[in-house]
Each structure stands twice: as C-alpha cells, then as structure tokens.
Short mmCIF file of C-alpha atoms in Angstrom, two decimals:
data_model
loop_
_atom_site.label_atom_id
_atom_site.label_comp_id
_atom_site.label_asym_id
_atom_site.label_seq_id
_atom_site.Cartn_x
_atom_site.Cartn_y
_atom_site.Cartn_z
CA MET A 1 -10.36 -0.20 4.44
CA ASN A 2 -11.24 -1.27 0.54
CA MET A 3 -14.59 -2.35 0.56
CA GLY A 4 -16.94 -3.22 -2.11
CA GLY A 5 -20.51 -5.50 -3.68
CA ILE A 6 -23.71 -5.05 -2.10
CA LEU A 7 -23.61 -4.79 1.53
CA GLY A 8 -25.31 -8.13 3.58
CA LEU A 9 -23.84 -9.38 1.15
CA MET A 10 -19.88 -8.54 0.24
CA LEU A 11 -17.75 -11.58 0.51
CA LEU A 12 -13.82 -10.09 2.68
CA HIS A 13 -11.77 -11.20 -0.05
CA SER A 14 -8.23 -9.24 0.90
CA ILE A 15 -6.27 -8.72 4.46
CA ILE A 16 -4.32 -5.63 5.32
CA TRP A 17 -2.42 -5.83 8.15
CA LEU A 18 0.77 -3.63 9.92
CA ILE A 19 1.46 -6.78 11.51
CA THR A 20 4.23 -4.47 13.88
CA GLY A 21 4.65 -1.61 14.73
CA LYS A 22 8.70 -1.63 14.89
CA CYS A 23 10.71 -1.05 11.82
CA ASN A 24 14.59 -0.87 11.74
CA LEU A 25 14.79 2.82 9.73
CA ASN A 26 13.10 5.93 10.05
CA CYS A 27 12.21 7.48 6.72
CA ARG A 28 11.60 10.05 6.44
CA TYR A 29 8.10 9.97 5.26
CA CYS A 30 6.48 7.26 7.32
CA TYR A 31 3.09 7.40 7.56
CA ALA A 32 3.25 4.03 9.21
CA SER A 33 5.05 5.29 12.37
CA ARG A 34 2.28 7.11 14.51
CA PHE A 35 1.58 2.11 15.18
CA ARG A 36 5.60 1.93 17.21
CA GLY A 37 5.08 1.56 20.58
CA LEU A 38 1.80 -0.16 20.06
CA THR A 39 1.26 -3.60 21.98
CA GLU A 40 1.16 -6.02 18.66
CA LEU A 41 -1.20 -8.93 18.92
CA ASN A 42 0.85 -12.25 19.79
CA THR A 43 1.60 -14.85 17.95
CA SER A 44 -1.26 -17.31 18.44
CA GLU A 45 -4.43 -14.37 17.95
CA CYS A 46 -2.52 -13.65 14.54
CA LEU A 47 -2.20 -17.91 13.30
CA ARG A 48 -6.60 -17.23 14.65
CA ILE A 49 -7.02 -14.77 12.63
CA ILE A 50 -5.60 -16.06 9.76
CA ASP A 51 -8.13 -19.33 10.17
CA GLU A 52 -10.44 -17.47 10.85
CA ALA A 53 -9.22 -16.19 7.23
CA GLY A 54 -8.80 -19.33 5.60
CA GLU A 55 -12.74 -19.97 6.80
CA LEU A 56 -13.97 -16.84 5.52
CA GLU A 57 -12.76 -18.00 1.85
CA VAL A 58 -9.94 -14.51 1.97
CA ASP A 59 -7.91 -14.80 -1.24
CA HIS A 60 -5.44 -12.34 0.40
CA ILE A 61 -3.33 -11.77 2.79
CA SER A 62 -1.32 -8.57 3.00
CA PHE A 63 1.80 -7.94 5.76
CA THR A 64 3.84 -4.73 6.15
CA GLY A 65 4.39 -2.67 9.06
CA GLY A 66 6.94 -1.37 10.47
CA GLU A 67 9.08 -4.23 8.99
CA PRO A 68 7.30 -7.80 8.99
CA PHE A 69 10.72 -9.23 9.78
CA LEU A 70 11.57 -7.86 12.21
CA ARG A 71 8.68 -10.40 13.84
CA LYS A 72 10.28 -13.30 14.90
CA ASP A 73 7.05 -15.29 14.40
CA ILE A 74 6.41 -14.09 10.74
CA PHE A 75 7.43 -17.25 8.86
CA ASP A 76 4.92 -19.05 10.75
CA LEU A 77 2.06 -17.04 9.61
CA PHE A 78 3.27 -16.95 6.12
CA ALA A 79 2.56 -20.25 6.58
CA GLU A 80 -0.54 -21.09 8.02
CA ALA A 81 -1.86 -18.58 5.61
CA ARG A 82 0.10 -20.60 2.19
CA ASN A 83 -1.08 -24.33 3.83
CA LEU A 84 -5.11 -22.79 4.00
CA GLY A 85 -4.52 -21.84 -0.27
CA ILE A 86 -4.24 -18.03 0.99
CA TYR A 87 -2.34 -15.35 -1.38
CA VAL A 88 1.00 -14.07 1.21
CA THR A 89 2.16 -10.62 0.26
CA VAL A 90 4.83 -8.99 1.97
CA VAL A 91 6.09 -4.65 2.18
CA THR A 92 9.79 -4.95 3.54
CA ASN A 93 12.82 -2.52 2.89
CA GLY A 94 15.01 -5.04 2.63
CA SER A 95 17.63 -3.67 5.75
CA ILE A 96 17.36 -7.82 7.09
CA MET A 97 16.73 -9.85 3.97
CA ASP A 98 19.64 -13.34 4.17
CA GLU A 99 19.67 -16.37 2.46
CA ASP A 100 17.88 -18.55 5.48
CA LYS A 101 14.91 -15.92 4.74
CA ALA A 102 15.39 -15.31 0.71
CA ARG A 103 15.12 -19.71 0.59
CA ARG A 104 12.13 -19.62 2.51
CA LEU A 105 10.08 -17.35 1.19
CA SER A 106 10.75 -18.72 -2.41
CA ARG A 107 9.78 -22.29 -0.93
CA LEU A 108 6.44 -20.83 0.57
CA GLY A 109 5.59 -19.25 -2.68
CA VAL A 110 5.21 -15.45 -0.95
CA PHE A 111 5.13 -12.70 -3.58
CA VAL A 112 7.66 -9.42 -1.46
CA TYR A 113 6.81 -5.87 -2.12
CA LEU A 114 10.12 -3.73 -2.08
CA SER A 115 10.45 -0.70 -1.28
CA VAL A 116 12.97 1.75 -3.47
CA ASP A 117 12.70 5.35 -3.31
CA GLY A 118 14.16 6.74 -5.48
CA VAL A 119 17.92 5.66 -7.25
CA ARG A 120 20.82 5.73 -5.30
CA GLU A 121 21.27 9.37 -4.07
CA SER A 122 17.46 9.89 -3.77
CA HIS A 123 16.03 6.56 -1.45
CA GLU A 124 19.05 7.36 0.81
CA GLU A 125 18.13 11.01 2.22
CA VAL A 126 14.49 9.54 2.86
CA ARG A 127 15.94 5.62 3.93
CA GLY A 128 18.88 6.96 5.54
CA GLU A 129 23.28 6.36 4.31
CA GLY A 130 24.24 3.77 3.38
CA SER A 131 20.38 2.19 2.64
CA TRP A 132 21.21 1.50 -1.06
CA ARG A 133 22.81 -1.57 -0.52
CA PHE A 134 20.08 -2.81 1.29
CA VAL A 135 18.13 -2.61 -2.00
CA GLU A 136 20.92 -4.11 -3.93
CA LYS A 137 21.24 -6.99 -1.31
CA ALA A 138 17.73 -7.69 -1.28
CA VAL A 139 17.42 -8.07 -5.23
CA ASN A 140 20.35 -10.22 -5.68
CA LEU A 141 19.11 -12.58 -3.07
CA PHE A 142 15.82 -12.66 -5.00
CA LYS A 143 17.11 -13.43 -8.24
CA LYS A 144 19.34 -16.22 -6.62
CA PHE A 145 16.22 -17.89 -4.62
CA GLY A 146 13.74 -16.93 -7.16
CA VAL A 147 11.41 -15.26 -5.18
CA GLU A 148 8.94 -13.24 -6.70
CA PHE A 149 8.64 -9.82 -6.07
CA ALA A 150 7.71 -6.34 -7.55
CA THR A 151 9.32 -3.19 -6.74
CA VAL A 152 7.59 -0.19 -4.53
CA THR A 153 8.45 3.60 -5.10
CA ALA A 154 6.74 6.27 -2.32
CA LEU A 155 6.32 9.62 -4.57
CA ASN A 156 7.73 12.90 -3.43
CA LYS A 157 8.82 15.90 -4.81
CA ARG A 158 12.26 14.93 -5.81
CA ASN A 159 12.07 11.60 -7.17
CA TYR A 160 8.29 11.80 -9.36
CA VAL A 161 10.89 13.01 -12.23
CA GLU A 162 13.00 9.77 -11.88
CA VAL A 163 10.65 7.50 -12.82
CA GLU A 164 12.64 6.38 -16.03
CA LYS A 165 15.57 5.31 -14.39
CA LEU A 166 12.73 3.05 -11.32
CA LEU A 167 11.65 1.18 -14.27
CA ARG A 168 14.83 0.46 -15.73
CA PHE A 169 16.10 0.05 -12.04
CA SER A 170 13.55 -2.77 -12.10
CA VAL A 171 13.32 -4.92 -15.11
CA ASP A 172 16.51 -5.18 -14.57
CA SER A 173 16.57 -6.67 -11.43
CA GLY A 174 13.84 -8.57 -12.17
CA ALA A 175 10.66 -7.49 -11.15
CA SER A 176 7.51 -8.46 -11.95
CA TYR A 177 6.10 -4.56 -11.93
CA HIS A 178 6.86 -1.88 -10.22
CA CYS A 179 4.45 0.87 -8.12
CA PHE A 180 3.83 4.36 -7.54
CA ILE A 181 2.44 5.74 -4.98
CA PRO A 182 2.13 9.46 -4.23
CA VAL A 183 3.64 10.16 -0.42
CA MET A 184 0.95 10.22 2.17
CA PRO A 185 0.30 13.27 4.65
CA PHE A 186 0.11 11.23 7.69
CA GLY A 187 2.61 9.78 10.32
CA ARG A 188 6.00 12.09 9.51
CA ALA A 189 5.04 13.39 6.44
CA GLY A 190 3.09 16.72 5.91
CA TRP A 191 1.12 17.59 3.24
CA GLN A 192 4.77 20.05 1.70
CA ASN A 193 5.62 16.87 1.47
CA VAL A 194 2.84 15.59 -1.12
CA LEU A 195 3.90 16.34 -4.16
CA ASP A 196 1.59 18.71 -6.05
CA LYS A 197 -1.94 18.84 -8.04
CA LYS A 198 0.51 19.99 -10.77
CA GLN A 199 4.16 17.64 -9.85
CA VAL A 200 0.78 15.23 -9.95
CA LEU A 201 0.24 15.98 -13.89
CA GLU A 202 4.51 15.71 -15.12
CA PHE A 203 4.78 12.72 -13.07
CA PHE A 204 1.85 10.87 -15.23
CA ARG A 205 3.64 12.39 -18.78
CA ILE A 206 6.92 11.07 -17.00
CA LEU A 207 5.13 7.97 -16.99
CA GLU A 208 4.38 7.74 -20.79
CA ASP A 209 7.06 8.65 -21.95
CA SER A 210 8.87 6.33 -20.18
CA LEU A 211 7.05 3.22 -21.00
CA GLY A 212 7.57 3.68 -24.39
CA ARG A 213 11.25 3.82 -24.15
CA VAL A 214 11.01 1.08 -21.30
CA ASP A 215 9.15 -2.31 -20.98
CA ALA A 216 7.50 -2.37 -18.17
CA THR A 217 4.51 -3.06 -16.16
CA VAL A 218 2.95 -0.61 -13.45
CA ASP A 219 0.65 -0.55 -10.60
CA LEU A 220 -0.88 2.96 -9.87
CA TRP A 221 -1.28 3.41 -5.56
CA CYS A 222 -3.66 5.45 -3.82
CA MET A 223 -4.27 7.45 -7.82
CA PRO A 224 -7.74 6.48 -8.90
CA PHE A 225 -8.44 9.51 -10.74
CA ALA A 226 -5.16 8.24 -13.09
CA GLU A 227 -6.91 7.00 -15.72
CA ARG A 228 -8.59 9.78 -16.50
CA PHE A 229 -4.99 11.38 -17.91
CA ILE A 230 -3.02 8.79 -18.40
CA GLY A 231 -4.03 7.92 -22.44
CA SER A 232 -2.51 4.64 -22.95
CA PRO A 233 -2.76 2.72 -20.32
CA ASN A 234 -2.73 -0.63 -21.35
CA ASN A 235 0.27 -1.48 -19.33
CA VAL A 236 -0.84 0.70 -15.98
CA TYR A 237 -3.02 -0.19 -13.67
CA VAL A 238 -5.08 1.22 -11.73
CA ASN A 239 -5.64 0.76 -8.21
CA VAL A 240 -8.67 1.47 -6.58
CA CYS A 241 -8.68 1.37 -2.70
CA ARG A 242 -13.54 1.69 -2.03
CA GLY A 243 -15.29 -1.62 -3.67
CA MET A 244 -12.52 -4.38 -3.38
CA GLY A 245 -13.20 -6.24 0.09
CA ALA A 246 -11.03 -5.39 2.30
CA ILE A 247 -10.55 -4.80 6.10
CA ASP A 248 -6.92 -3.28 6.97
CA ILE A 249 -6.09 -4.73 10.78
CA SER A 250 -3.77 -2.86 13.04
CA VAL A 251 -0.38 -3.65 14.97
CA ASN A 252 -2.50 -4.24 18.08
CA GLY A 253 -6.09 -5.50 16.58
CA ASP A 254 -7.48 -2.40 15.56
CA ILE A 255 -9.96 -2.63 12.20
CA LEU A 256 -9.44 1.06 10.53
CA LEU A 257 -11.72 2.88 8.27
CA CYS A 258 -7.60 2.59 5.72
CA ASP A 259 -4.44 2.20 7.12
CA VAL A 260 -3.54 5.74 7.12
CA LEU A 261 -6.56 6.92 9.26
CA ASP A 262 -6.89 6.59 12.91
CA VAL A 263 -10.42 5.75 12.90
CA VAL A 264 -10.61 2.81 14.31
CA LEU A 265 -14.35 0.72 13.83
CA ASP A 266 -13.79 -1.62 15.49
CA ASN A 267 -10.99 -3.92 17.44
CA VAL A 268 -10.78 -7.98 16.53
CA LYS A 269 -9.59 -9.22 20.10
CA GLY A 270 -11.32 -11.20 21.77
CA LYS A 271 -13.75 -10.94 18.07
CA SER A 272 -14.05 -13.46 15.25
CA LEU A 273 -13.27 -12.16 12.54
CA LYS A 274 -16.44 -12.63 10.51
CA GLU A 275 -18.38 -11.01 13.63
CA VAL A 276 -16.06 -7.48 12.50
CA TRP A 277 -16.40 -7.96 9.10
CA VAL A 278 -20.17 -8.38 9.27
CA LYS A 279 -20.09 -5.19 11.87
CA CYS A 280 -17.59 -3.01 9.14
CA GLU A 281 -19.60 -3.32 6.19
CA ASN A 282 -23.10 -1.94 8.18
CA HIS A 283 -21.05 1.16 9.50
CA GLU A 284 -22.31 4.36 8.72
CA LEU A 285 -18.74 5.13 7.79
CA VAL A 286 -18.17 3.09 5.11
CA LYS A 287 -21.26 3.26 3.84
CA ASN A 288 -20.41 6.72 3.04
CA ILE A 289 -16.99 5.97 1.81
CA LEU A 290 -19.56 3.47 -0.15
CA ASN A 291 -22.05 6.03 -1.70
CA PRO A 292 -20.53 9.63 -1.17
CA LYS A 293 -22.31 12.23 -1.93
CA LEU A 294 -20.38 14.12 -4.93
CA ASP A 295 -20.20 17.59 -6.18
CA GLU A 296 -18.44 19.36 -8.83
CA PRO A 297 -16.25 18.42 -10.91
CA CYS A 298 -15.99 14.57 -8.98
CA ASN A 299 -19.59 14.24 -11.12
CA LEU A 300 -19.21 15.32 -14.16
CA CYS A 301 -16.18 13.26 -14.41
CA PRO A 302 -15.33 10.62 -17.13
CA VAL A 303 -14.41 7.96 -14.79
CA LYS A 304 -16.49 8.70 -11.92
CA SER A 305 -18.71 5.14 -11.06
CA LYS A 306 -14.58 3.02 -10.35
CA CYS A 307 -12.72 6.46 -8.99
CA LEU A 308 -15.57 7.88 -6.85
CA GLY A 309 -13.86 11.18 -5.53
CA GLY A 310 -10.19 9.36 -5.68
CA CYS A 311 -7.98 8.80 -2.36
CA TYR A 312 -11.17 9.35 0.97
CA ALA A 313 -8.30 10.07 3.40
CA ARG A 314 -6.61 12.39 1.48
CA SER A 315 -10.51 14.27 1.49
CA TYR A 316 -10.70 13.62 4.84
CA ALA A 317 -6.87 15.18 5.76
CA LYS A 318 -7.42 17.97 3.94
CA TYR A 319 -11.11 19.25 3.68
CA GLY A 320 -12.01 17.40 7.24
CA ASP A 321 -15.41 15.48 4.59
CA PHE A 322 -15.23 12.18 3.52
CA ASN A 323 -17.47 13.76 1.04
CA LYS A 324 -14.98 16.97 -0.99
CA PRO A 325 -12.45 15.06 -4.22
CA ASP A 326 -9.01 13.85 -3.98
CA PRO A 327 -7.04 16.69 -3.69
CA LEU A 328 -4.13 15.61 -5.49
CA CYS A 329 -6.61 15.21 -8.36
CA PRO A 330 -5.21 17.49 -11.16
CA ALA A 331 -9.08 18.27 -12.11
CA VAL A 332 -9.86 19.48 -8.54
CA THR A 333 -9.15 23.07 -8.21
CA ASP A 334 -7.91 24.17 -4.84
CA ASN A 335 -11.85 26.13 -3.97
CA VAL A 336 -13.35 22.94 -2.83
#
C-alpha cells in the first residue's frame, strides 16, 4: 500500500484494485496467482466503491488482476470512474483485446499497461507458447484506435539483458513509455527467480547505455533505490511505493498492506471507503512502513529520504521484518 503525508490529514489519491483473480494465462512468475478462486466483489459493490472514491476526490484507479477484461462488467466500472473525473488505468496481457474493446478504451480515455516480458522467445518462455501474437495484436489495435498505452516488463534472470530491444519495441509500437519491475518473490515466483544484486546493477548499466541510443522514457517500479545507481535519470522516473496516498483492494474486498503481501488491514465489504481508509492510515503496520527504523546502510544513504529502505514487501519476505533494507538494493550486503 502506498500511503503518505501526515497521519490523520492524508488524502486518498489512488486505488490499486485487483479486480479479478481470473486469468487465461499461467505465467511463470505471477504473484497474483494466489488470488485465483477468491469470490469477486459484484458489480454493485464495485460501483459503490467507485462512487465513494469520487466523493473522496480520488485521482486515479488502476484496475489489475488476473486479467481484468475477463470481467463482463469491466467497461461499466471504467465508465463510472471516468464519469466522476477519475483517471483510469488497466493492466492487461492483451490476449482478449479486440476492436470493440480498443474502440471503447479510446472513447473512455483509459490508459493501458500492456505486459511485454521480453522479446518473442523470452516473452513466450514466461507467458506460454504463442502468447507473443497477443502482444502484436494488442499493439496494432491500440495504434488503430488511438489508445494510449505503456509497455511493462517484469525483469527476470533472462530478459534483464534485453533492455535495448525492449525499448526499441516500445518506441516502435507507439507506447508512451516503458516500465520495468523486478519479478517479485510471491505467488508462483520464488527467490530463485528474482534478480540478484549484481544483475540489478548490470540492468542499471545496460539501461543507461541503451538510453544513449534509444530516445525512450522509462518508469522503474519497485526499485526505489535506483536513483543512487543511475547517473543520468532525466528520462527515467523512479516510482516510490511509500508515501503516495494509495490503497490496495484485493479481489474479495480485502485491504492489503501491499498487493504482493497477504497482510490484510481491513475489508471494504459493508464499510465505506472513507471508513477503511481512516482505519488503514492509523494502522500500526502502516505507521511502521511510513516511519521505518532504518539501520546501516540505509541510514547513511543519499537517497534515504525518498527510498525509505526500499521495498518493504521484499524485506518482510526475506527477513520477516519491515525495517530491514531491501534485499535487492546493490548497496545492501548479504549480512543483514
């Protein structure tokens, strides 16, 4: 969960919403596979939450999953949010994109994040044989109907060296920018699938070199320490997951500390969004991640005030402690 500001006065800006656990692919490193089989919030419950988000002047709702387009009511949810002036994004594998969906996305002004987990061979190694054709079809439809989109890559031990090819594909496809996020050690993925610190540093080096040859814009997700290691971040934006005034809603209405962690703070069924938000912002775990008790090497780090120790979900998964430094950060030793 991305929360920030002064407790008690904090505004809710963004909702990260796991709208369904259903998916038509079985991706090798899917952290959301654990949501399959959960009972989804029904349409009326979802519309009620969206209306309450409008009342709270929420800026943004990100619909993710699972595969959001497997929900028959997904465009009703998009439309309700857009009618309230809420910026809507959706994460998709592109597998069931068609002309009707692309046309409606364009009309509603919904921004799409399209998963591209490497060039063709690497992508299909993760998402299944033949899955690359879904990417190509989706890109062509987005171009045809003027859908704004970005491409997203979950970095694994194979595809992290394909940065330049991925950036060129993104630019040639007409994507607004390209996002990179490390494979997270949850769901189907274990630590053996996660980049080690040397590979993270190598990724940063390759990224810098590639951006010298490819005119692209990059978003880095779940790597808040990146600014310490990237020398020229003019076209690289580092997203930080603490202090952003956001809430993570699971498939069944659970409010999660983070969408990769099964740490439940509350549930929005039968409660107003404002009620659960107030409870969450005053929860002891939330206070802890907003004000971590950092030790070496974090307490002397030049990006400490922004990074705040890095990804607390990875720290908790690795050490069982939210205050430990991010195990992916190259500045952290293995003797934490």
